[in-house]
């Protein structure tokens, strides 16, 4: 479950306003919250790499690899790669490529334009009823699979190689890729797969980018135009709830800079450092 | 399991050996923490060649077209991709046009029902290279195929020579859809050609590598499985399970021997294990008769 943005904002304000240290506006909060979410999110990949080199406990909740995988789970997607290559006999290897998935397994549109995802709400009153449309932003490519359509052939993982490896591997019979052990180059968001008899049934897993955090509000004319939280138009943190304290402490760190209170910055930085030591020792 | 349908209990494909090895022998905390699949594939194929030529028989499956008439279609190229075809790999579509008759094809289509590839199920007869054939059966516009090459007619009607490396044919099947596979039996009578389309015949007095069929199967593609007399790089090749453990040992040794920081004592132990398992599997295979 996601972290409620209102809970975080109110906690941050509570800590900051203690002893009248300062105030952070909703716009400042939204920007720092988004920054913090991406900070923590990006850290997962380095943490996972680190933990993969450490023998893990079998216990469910003590296994750090598994814990990080769980934190990444909400952002994992899977979709089919569309073959857009040319099938003429004269096509070069660069013409025979696959695009990254444009639709994920849940029907969301995958965008890779640098724009932020937009959600179009469902309209049950329209005739015919309009279903909700959701976009997700592509972040990192995961594993690529080839589902061999032959009845007896299994799904094969397609291995990522560099361009020089791609050429070298194709030169020897002992290393040549096959439908059971295909390889691919990943350049300019396109997949070039060998053997080039593969022109369909390629799927890829990927990580999507977390949505920007938004604490949205309406003004209450009966209460001196005070900000009133609008749950319907806000966007919660997408990180797991187990990250709530980490999120608040890191926002406080940025907030301390915004309100120019370096005591807050120092305390928050110490807290962040202590948490990291505990998590990785 | 790839192409090991007939003797699946006693055989395993190289592809499965590679997959098993990657799962069980590589990964964090294991002897080989960082191996790539391409590396394992190379060593698996190379280790296979380490086995003696006469002790390890490989099993393969190939396609052949029975007793093709003159003008039977072998390969096709796509002219128009069309739209609205069923998204199925085994969608057999009746065709029309060209100078011949009887051609049926299996299509692979994309999400919008346009043709990606077409393979011949039944070759038909009377076609010429370059014939344009319309594909009926699409819900949208019809796609077109062009005849790229023709089947070479067999030496005699209803006969097909099998691969030149075949030691023995161990199974023949007719497969048009995944749910409709018919295994043909080898007839033990002297009826030549076989009297039904469920049988095949091998005249060992002439050649063990020529299959003969009932003429009603003419033009149809069949799959035959055989034991090869040489080793290969194909991942579909089936390896006797008696050699499976020896292959794992060979691959482990080959990969670690190629690492610069491998402990020499460990390497020595792995070498002894590899030699021991190779010898054991060879002696087992020599005394095993797979035809029984």
XYZ file of C-alpha atoms in Angstrom:
573
model
C 0.000 0.000 0.000
C 1.104 3.486 -0.783
C 1.995 6.192 1.731
C -0.716 8.793 2.269
C 0.592 12.159 1.093
C -1.547 14.098 3.572
C -0.119 12.188 6.540
C 3.406 12.971 5.387
C 2.687 16.655 4.719
C 1.062 17.173 8.114
C 3.900 15.406 9.913
C 6.496 17.503 8.092
C 4.615 20.699 8.961
C 4.292 19.598 12.568
C 8.027 19.050 12.940
C 8.943 22.226 11.054
C 6.496 24.482 12.877
C 7.715 23.369 16.276
C 9.363 26.419 17.800
C 8.206 28.432 14.744
C 11.091 27.270 12.550
C 9.248 27.950 9.290
C 6.607 26.795 6.828
C 6.761 24.836 3.599
C 4.123 25.586 0.941
C 2.238 22.799 -0.891
C 4.179 23.529 -4.083
C 7.526 23.302 -2.261
C 6.360 20.140 -0.560
C 5.286 18.542 -3.858
C 8.640 19.180 -5.457
C 10.724 17.975 -2.515
C 8.440 14.960 -1.981
C 8.835 13.908 -5.621
C 12.587 14.384 -5.339
C 12.719 12.277 -2.154
C 10.615 9.515 -3.679
C 12.977 9.291 -6.677
C 16.008 9.394 -4.344
C 14.757 6.410 -2.367
C 13.568 4.603 -5.497
C 16.906 4.936 -7.286
C 18.690 3.749 -4.161
C 16.820 0.407 -4.372
C 18.847 -0.693 -7.401
C 22.185 -0.080 -5.705
C 20.944 -1.696 -2.499
C 19.764 -4.766 -4.394
C 23.104 -5.065 -6.152
C 24.839 -4.845 -2.781
C 22.577 -7.421 -1.138
C 22.914 -9.882 -4.023
C 26.569 -10.211 -3.048
C 25.713 -11.012 0.562
C 24.465 -14.446 1.721
C 20.887 -14.028 2.919
C 18.901 -15.432 5.832
C 16.095 -17.756 4.821
C 13.688 -16.097 7.216
C 10.880 -14.289 5.417
C 11.184 -10.869 7.008
C 14.954 -10.871 7.610
C 15.822 -11.520 3.965
C 16.981 -8.153 2.625
C 17.022 -9.189 -1.029
C 13.417 -10.215 -0.792
C 12.532 -7.024 1.073
C 14.001 -4.848 -1.673
C 12.277 -6.919 -4.363
C 9.001 -6.290 -2.525
C 9.688 -2.560 -2.500
C 10.251 -2.651 -6.276
C 7.244 -4.881 -6.973
C 4.674 -2.046 -7.397
C 6.793 -0.603 -10.200
C 7.320 -3.788 -12.200
C 5.565 -4.175 -15.531
C 5.485 -6.666 -18.397
C 4.426 -6.294 -21.997
C 4.843 -7.464 -25.560
C 7.478 -5.873 -27.789
C 6.136 -4.973 -31.197
C 8.262 -5.988 -34.188
C 8.625 -3.001 -36.431
C 11.382 -4.370 -38.591
C 11.407 -4.676 -42.303
C 10.938 -8.227 -43.563
C 12.369 -7.776 -47.031
C 15.369 -9.988 -47.888
C 17.643 -6.941 -48.143
C 16.869 -5.677 -44.656
C 19.983 -5.094 -42.574
C 20.375 -6.159 -38.965
C 19.468 -2.645 -37.835
C 16.138 -2.795 -39.635
C 14.977 -5.866 -37.758
C 14.264 -4.462 -34.342
C 11.633 -4.562 -31.614
C 10.261 -1.562 -29.735
C 10.010 -1.545 -25.953
C 6.478 -2.444 -24.760
C 3.841 0.195 -25.480
C 1.178 -1.452 -23.322
C 1.808 -3.270 -20.039
C 0.087 -6.413 -18.780
C -2.668 -4.393 -17.084
C -3.531 -2.436 -20.219
C -1.730 0.764 -19.186
C -0.070 2.776 -21.938
C 3.710 2.850 -21.549
C 5.178 6.243 -22.452
C 8.827 6.950 -23.070
C 8.742 10.577 -24.142
C 9.998 12.200 -20.950
C 6.505 13.475 -20.205
C 4.833 12.658 -16.911
C 2.065 10.013 -17.009
C -1.517 11.261 -17.210
C -4.518 9.371 -15.894
C -7.828 9.817 -17.656
C -10.623 8.926 -15.243
C -13.413 6.567 -16.215
C -16.713 8.103 -17.291
C -19.537 5.654 -16.566
C -22.139 8.251 -17.659
C -20.867 8.459 -21.231
C -22.573 6.432 -23.940
C -20.966 3.995 -24.341
C -19.191 4.114 -20.964
C -15.555 5.234 -21.193
C -13.005 3.086 -19.368
C -10.235 4.648 -17.338
C -7.020 5.178 -19.258
C -3.779 5.121 -17.381
C -0.256 5.854 -18.484
C 2.987 4.659 -16.932
C 6.434 6.035 -17.663
C 9.145 3.603 -18.795
C 12.191 3.711 -16.502
C 14.438 0.646 -16.892
C 14.390 -2.447 -19.073
C 14.319 -5.733 -17.158
C 14.356 -9.228 -18.633
C 13.458 -9.978 -22.248
C 11.727 -13.261 -23.158
C 10.977 -15.067 -26.373
C 7.913 -17.310 -26.268
C 8.652 -19.838 -28.973
C 5.316 -20.583 -30.648
C 6.309 -24.202 -31.341
C 4.281 -26.578 -29.213
C 7.260 -28.339 -27.656
C 9.545 -25.332 -27.189
C 9.682 -23.435 -23.916
C 10.003 -19.727 -23.216
C 13.604 -18.569 -23.558
C 15.271 -15.668 -21.833
C 16.922 -13.335 -24.329
C 20.356 -12.303 -23.107
C 21.545 -8.705 -23.304
C 24.880 -8.292 -25.087
C 26.878 -5.369 -26.426
C 27.306 -4.726 -30.137
C 30.800 -6.238 -30.275
C 29.618 -9.341 -28.385
C 26.631 -9.557 -30.721
C 28.891 -9.780 -33.727
C 31.404 -12.134 -32.097
C 28.777 -14.560 -30.799
C 27.245 -14.868 -34.257
C 30.533 -15.861 -35.827
C 31.027 -19.273 -34.203
C 28.751 -22.302 -34.276
C 29.574 -23.030 -30.663
C 28.374 -19.632 -29.482
C 25.761 -18.828 -32.123
C 22.403 -17.786 -30.667
C 19.378 -20.000 -31.275
C 15.670 -19.777 -30.485
C 16.553 -21.526 -27.214
C 19.375 -19.109 -26.358
C 18.647 -15.861 -28.186
C 20.570 -12.631 -27.601
C 19.745 -8.965 -28.067
C 21.381 -5.562 -28.337
C 19.658 -2.653 -26.651
C 20.290 0.636 -28.407
C 18.135 3.751 -28.671
C 15.248 2.047 -26.847
C 15.181 -0.678 -29.500
C 15.960 -4.376 -29.243
C 17.861 -6.128 -32.014
C 17.443 -9.856 -31.513
C 19.460 -12.755 -32.911
C 18.719 -15.167 -34.499
C 16.791 -12.894 -36.844
C 14.197 -15.589 -37.504
C 12.570 -14.252 -34.339
C 10.090 -11.627 -35.490
C 7.256 -12.001 -32.989
C 6.381 -13.267 -29.499
C 8.992 -11.184 -27.687
C 8.062 -9.858 -24.252
C 9.940 -7.649 -21.809
C 9.693 -6.843 -18.136
C 10.481 -3.302 -17.101
C 10.437 -0.891 -14.195
C 8.209 2.142 -14.448
C 8.907 5.521 -12.922
C 7.032 6.483 -9.733
C 4.355 9.099 -10.257
C 4.999 12.650 -9.094
C 3.693 13.265 -5.580
C 0.931 15.857 -5.391
C -0.658 17.281 -2.245
C -3.553 19.150 -3.838
C -5.979 21.446 -2.078
C -9.037 23.635 -2.298
C -9.350 26.899 -0.464
C -11.949 27.107 2.268
C -13.705 30.505 2.025
C -15.329 29.939 5.412
C -11.963 29.576 7.102
C -9.834 32.510 5.858
C -9.191 30.701 2.553
C -7.175 28.051 4.383
C -5.842 25.090 2.376
C -8.121 22.088 2.552
C -6.670 18.789 1.317
C -8.331 17.371 -1.806
C -7.894 13.621 -1.695
C -9.439 13.031 -5.124
C -6.960 15.213 -7.009
C -3.876 14.332 -4.956
C -1.324 11.637 -5.745
C 0.069 9.561 -2.893
C 3.624 8.306 -2.600
C 3.897 4.969 -4.404
C 6.605 3.622 -2.125
C 5.582 0.975 0.393
C 4.308 2.104 3.772
C 7.398 0.683 5.404
C 9.236 3.686 3.910
C 7.077 6.306 5.629
C 9.607 7.351 8.283
C 12.402 7.430 5.709
C 10.286 9.633 3.437
C 9.447 12.083 6.247
C 13.031 12.364 7.465
C 14.362 12.974 3.949
C 11.697 15.598 3.215
C 12.664 17.292 6.457
C 16.241 17.357 5.245
C 15.221 19.246 2.080
C 12.725 21.354 4.032
C 15.478 22.447 6.407
C 17.285 23.836 3.382
C 14.110 25.553 2.134
C 13.470 27.286 5.473
C 17.228 27.826 6.039
C 17.292 25.997 9.360
C 20.521 24.035 9.348
C 19.782 22.388 12.680
C 16.923 20.545 10.973
C 19.206 19.635 8.063
C 21.830 18.295 10.431
C 19.389 16.237 12.488
C 17.690 14.796 9.399
C 21.014 13.945 7.774
C 22.124 12.123 10.922
C 18.849 10.183 10.992
C 19.174 9.205 7.306
C 22.768 8.090 7.849
C 21.832 6.037 10.920
C 19.022 4.312 9.005
C 21.366 3.395 6.161
C 23.937 1.962 8.561
C 21.255 -0.168 10.204
C 19.888 -1.393 6.882
C 23.211 -2.414 5.376
C 25.361 -3.647 8.254
C 11.407 -31.095 -23.419
C 12.602 -30.450 -26.914
C 12.204 -33.149 -29.540
C 12.551 -36.004 -27.089
C 8.946 -37.135 -27.326
C 9.619 -40.759 -28.078
C 12.338 -41.438 -25.536
C 11.675 -38.601 -23.117
C 12.194 -40.736 -20.040
C 15.710 -41.636 -21.021
C 16.815 -38.443 -22.748
C 17.230 -34.779 -21.970
C 17.827 -31.932 -24.415
C 20.950 -29.776 -24.298
C 18.653 -26.814 -23.829
C 17.304 -28.377 -20.630
C 20.824 -29.205 -19.459
C 21.808 -25.555 -19.965
C 18.717 -24.315 -18.108
C 19.224 -26.774 -15.238
C 22.870 -25.827 -14.968
C 22.155 -22.095 -14.813
C 19.531 -22.601 -12.098
C 21.456 -25.083 -9.966
C 25.125 -24.272 -10.413
C 25.279 -20.500 -10.915
C 24.187 -17.502 -8.878
C 25.050 -15.648 -5.706
C 26.693 -17.849 -3.069
C 27.516 -20.665 -5.507
C 30.789 -21.749 -7.062
C 29.973 -19.780 -10.222
C 28.331 -16.527 -9.126
C 28.504 -14.550 -12.338
C 28.224 -16.721 -15.425
C 26.375 -15.588 -18.559
C 24.081 -17.851 -20.519
C 26.187 -17.446 -23.671
C 29.194 -18.730 -21.731
C 27.286 -21.773 -20.466
C 25.932 -22.462 -23.969
C 29.449 -22.464 -25.400
C 30.826 -24.814 -22.755
C 27.788 -27.115 -22.957
C 28.192 -27.473 -26.709
C 31.949 -27.867 -26.388
C 31.710 -30.396 -23.561
C 29.283 -32.416 -25.628
C 31.992 -32.799 -28.231
C 34.322 -34.139 -25.565
C 32.265 -37.278 -25.411
C 33.455 -40.033 -27.627
C 31.909 -40.177 -31.066
C 30.604 -43.702 -30.583
C 29.283 -43.454 -27.029
C 26.828 -40.595 -27.223
C 24.037 -40.764 -29.701
C 22.058 -37.596 -30.316
C 18.394 -37.527 -31.141
C 16.950 -35.050 -33.648
C 13.672 -34.186 -35.262
C 13.388 -32.980 -38.856
C 10.622 -32.218 -41.306
C 10.063 -33.838 -44.659
C 7.391 -33.651 -47.336
C 6.045 -37.007 -48.419
C 6.113 -38.045 -52.039
C 5.688 -34.576 -53.336
C 4.252 -34.269 -56.805
C 5.929 -32.048 -59.339
C 5.197 -28.419 -58.584
C 4.715 -28.835 -54.824
C 5.475 -25.661 -52.870
C 8.456 -25.644 -50.520
C 8.796 -22.030 -49.361
C 6.752 -18.885 -49.729
C 7.392 -15.170 -49.510
C 4.800 -12.689 -48.330
C 3.302 -10.360 -50.921
C 0.451 -8.558 -49.159
C 0.115 -8.939 -45.379
C -3.687 -8.524 -45.383
C -5.741 -7.926 -42.229
C -8.173 -9.724 -39.973
C -6.544 -13.137 -39.851
C -6.947 -15.125 -36.656
C -4.102 -14.582 -34.199
C -2.925 -18.169 -34.206
C 0.250 -19.852 -35.210
C -1.534 -22.912 -36.519
C -4.281 -21.235 -38.458
C -4.502 -23.416 -41.535
C -5.813 -21.333 -44.373
C -7.104 -22.585 -47.685
C -5.507 -20.783 -50.564
C -6.529 -20.052 -54.081
C -4.800 -18.750 -57.195
C -1.571 -19.726 -58.893
C -1.231 -22.533 -61.367
C -1.598 -25.451 -58.940
C -3.964 -26.843 -56.322
C -3.939 -28.257 -52.826
C -1.629 -25.817 -51.034
C -2.416 -25.135 -47.361
C -0.326 -22.982 -45.087
C 0.132 -22.200 -41.410
C 0.222 -18.516 -40.520
C 1.784 -16.396 -37.845
C 0.001 -13.070 -37.502
C 0.444 -9.919 -35.429
C -2.059 -8.223 -33.133
C -3.968 -6.623 -35.999
C -4.247 -9.882 -37.895
C -1.641 -9.087 -40.556
C 0.547 -11.945 -41.750
C 4.064 -12.144 -40.322
C 5.079 -15.521 -41.731
C 3.592 -18.451 -43.640
C 4.853 -22.024 -43.617
C 3.726 -24.856 -45.861
C 1.564 -27.588 -44.285
C 0.642 -29.401 -47.474
C 2.738 -28.677 -50.578
C 0.016 -29.199 -53.193
C 1.026 -29.759 -56.795
C 1.244 -28.009 -60.130
C 2.635 -24.700 -58.862
C 5.390 -22.676 -60.484
C 7.921 -20.325 -58.933
C 6.554 -16.797 -58.697
C 2.895 -17.849 -58.613
C 0.808 -15.363 -56.634
C -1.652 -17.018 -54.270
C -4.484 -15.256 -52.468
C -5.138 -16.293 -48.880
C -8.820 -16.638 -48.194
C -10.062 -16.846 -44.638
C -9.126 -13.398 -43.331
C -11.888 -11.263 -41.860
C -10.420 -8.150 -43.524
C -8.539 -7.773 -46.792
C -6.929 -10.899 -48.262
C -3.150 -11.309 -48.023
C -1.100 -12.725 -50.892
C 1.817 -15.127 -51.013
C 4.365 -15.698 -53.722
C 5.864 -19.139 -54.409
C 9.576 -18.777 -53.611
C 10.741 -22.358 -54.222
C 9.350 -25.767 -55.104
C 9.827 -29.160 -53.452
C 12.310 -31.416 -55.176
C 10.377 -34.543 -56.200
C 11.590 -37.743 -54.452
C 13.340 -40.545 -56.348
C 10.190 -42.624 -56.211
C 6.613 -41.691 -55.336
C 5.773 -41.827 -51.626
C 9.394 -42.156 -50.514
C 11.527 -39.739 -48.588
C 15.216 -40.088 -47.755
C 16.021 -39.063 -44.193
C 19.003 -37.078 -43.001
C 22.339 -38.504 -44.085
C 23.600 -38.621 -40.489
C 20.744 -40.864 -39.340
C 21.646 -44.074 -37.533
C 18.055 -45.136 -36.964
C 14.625 -43.559 -37.324
C 12.768 -43.912 -34.028
C 9.483 -42.145 -34.664
C 7.374 -40.443 -37.328
C 4.481 -38.103 -36.674
C 2.084 -35.964 -38.622
C 1.400 -32.671 -36.876
C -0.970 -30.078 -38.297
C -2.139 -28.428 -35.103
C -0.840 -28.649 -31.514
C -3.901 -30.674 -30.530
C -3.899 -32.998 -33.487
C -0.727 -35.054 -33.631
C -0.791 -38.494 -35.207
C 2.087 -40.896 -34.640
C 2.705 -43.286 -37.491
C 3.658 -46.873 -36.801
C 6.327 -48.789 -38.627
C 4.616 -51.580 -40.518
C 6.024 -55.042 -39.988
C 4.338 -56.573 -43.002
C 5.801 -56.711 -46.460
C 3.077 -54.449 -47.848
C 4.810 -51.890 -49.981
C 3.807 -49.137 -49.931
C 1.954 -49.287 -46.576
C -1.764 -49.804 -46.951
C -2.875 -47.058 -44.556
C -1.846 -43.467 -43.929
C -0.972 -44.403 -40.333
C 2.068 -46.467 -41.218
C 5.538 -46.091 -42.657
C 7.968 -48.692 -43.941
C 11.753 -49.006 -44.017
C 13.315 -51.464 -46.430
C 16.558 -52.264 -44.617
C 17.670 -54.469 -47.496
C 17.887 -51.325 -49.628
C 18.680 -48.531 -47.162
C 17.878 -47.797 -43.518
C 17.547 -44.157 -44.424
C 14.588 -44.181 -46.802
C 11.044 -43.974 -45.451
C 8.109 -45.108 -47.544
C 4.514 -43.970 -47.013
C 1.011 -44.580 -48.267
C 0.296 -42.395 -51.293
C -2.623 -40.716 -49.488
C -0.017 -38.800 -47.473
C 1.519 -37.316 -50.604
C 2.132 -33.616 -50.238
C 1.906 -33.606 -46.434
C 4.717 -32.551 -44.164
C 5.807 -35.091 -41.580
C 8.262 -34.950 -38.694
C 10.656 -37.825 -38.139
C 12.874 -38.353 -35.114
C 16.173 -40.135 -35.471
C 19.382 -40.938 -33.657
C 22.283 -39.111 -35.195
C 25.725 -40.599 -35.598
C 27.495 -37.311 -34.925
C 27.395 -34.590 -32.367
C 26.035 -31.168 -32.896
C 25.623 -27.667 -31.596
C 21.815 -27.883 -31.826
C 20.084 -27.341 -28.500
C 17.283 -29.637 -29.613
C 19.593 -32.637 -29.556
C 18.584 -35.179 -26.955
C 21.297 -36.522 -24.677
C 20.962 -39.767 -22.694
C 20.311 -38.962 -19.047
C 23.105 -41.353 -18.160
C 25.458 -38.652 -19.453
C 23.682 -35.699 -17.815
C 25.727 -35.573 -14.603
C 28.968 -35.893 -16.549
C 27.993 -32.898 -18.681
C 27.342 -30.770 -15.595
C 30.784 -31.702 -14.250
C 32.412 -30.855 -17.568
C 30.715 -27.459 -17.731
C 31.591 -26.552 -14.118
C 35.211 -27.482 -14.665
C 35.442 -25.702 -18.017
C 33.990 -22.448 -16.659
C 36.054 -22.361 -13.450
C 39.240 -23.368 -15.262
C 38.743 -20.205 -17.291
C 38.554 -17.951 -14.201
C 41.811 -16.412 -13.049
C 41.170 -16.627 -9.296
C 39.940 -20.211 -8.994
C 41.564 -22.136 -6.139
C 43.930 -24.731 -7.712
C 42.885 -27.375 -5.149
C 39.247 -26.877 -6.060
C 40.097 -27.069 -9.744
C 41.980 -30.320 -9.185
C 38.989 -31.797 -7.347
C 36.640 -30.752 -10.140
C 38.945 -32.259 -12.759
C 38.993 -35.606 -10.927
C 35.189 -35.530 -10.614
C 34.818 -34.685 -14.289
C 37.041 -37.562 -15.442
C 35.329 -39.976 -13.065
C 31.819 -39.038 -14.204
C 32.779 -39.126 -17.873
C 34.183 -42.628 -17.501
C 31.138 -43.829 -15.595
C 28.683 -42.431 -18.117
C 30.635 -43.854 -21.038
C 30.702 -47.332 -19.550
C 26.973 -47.123 -18.792
C 26.160 -45.942 -22.313
C 28.275 -48.601 -23.992
C 26.296 -51.330 -22.251
C 22.905 -49.723 -22.835
C 20.890 -50.680 -25.868
C 18.310 -47.984 -26.548
C 16.507 -50.019 -29.150
C 15.194 -52.408 -26.519
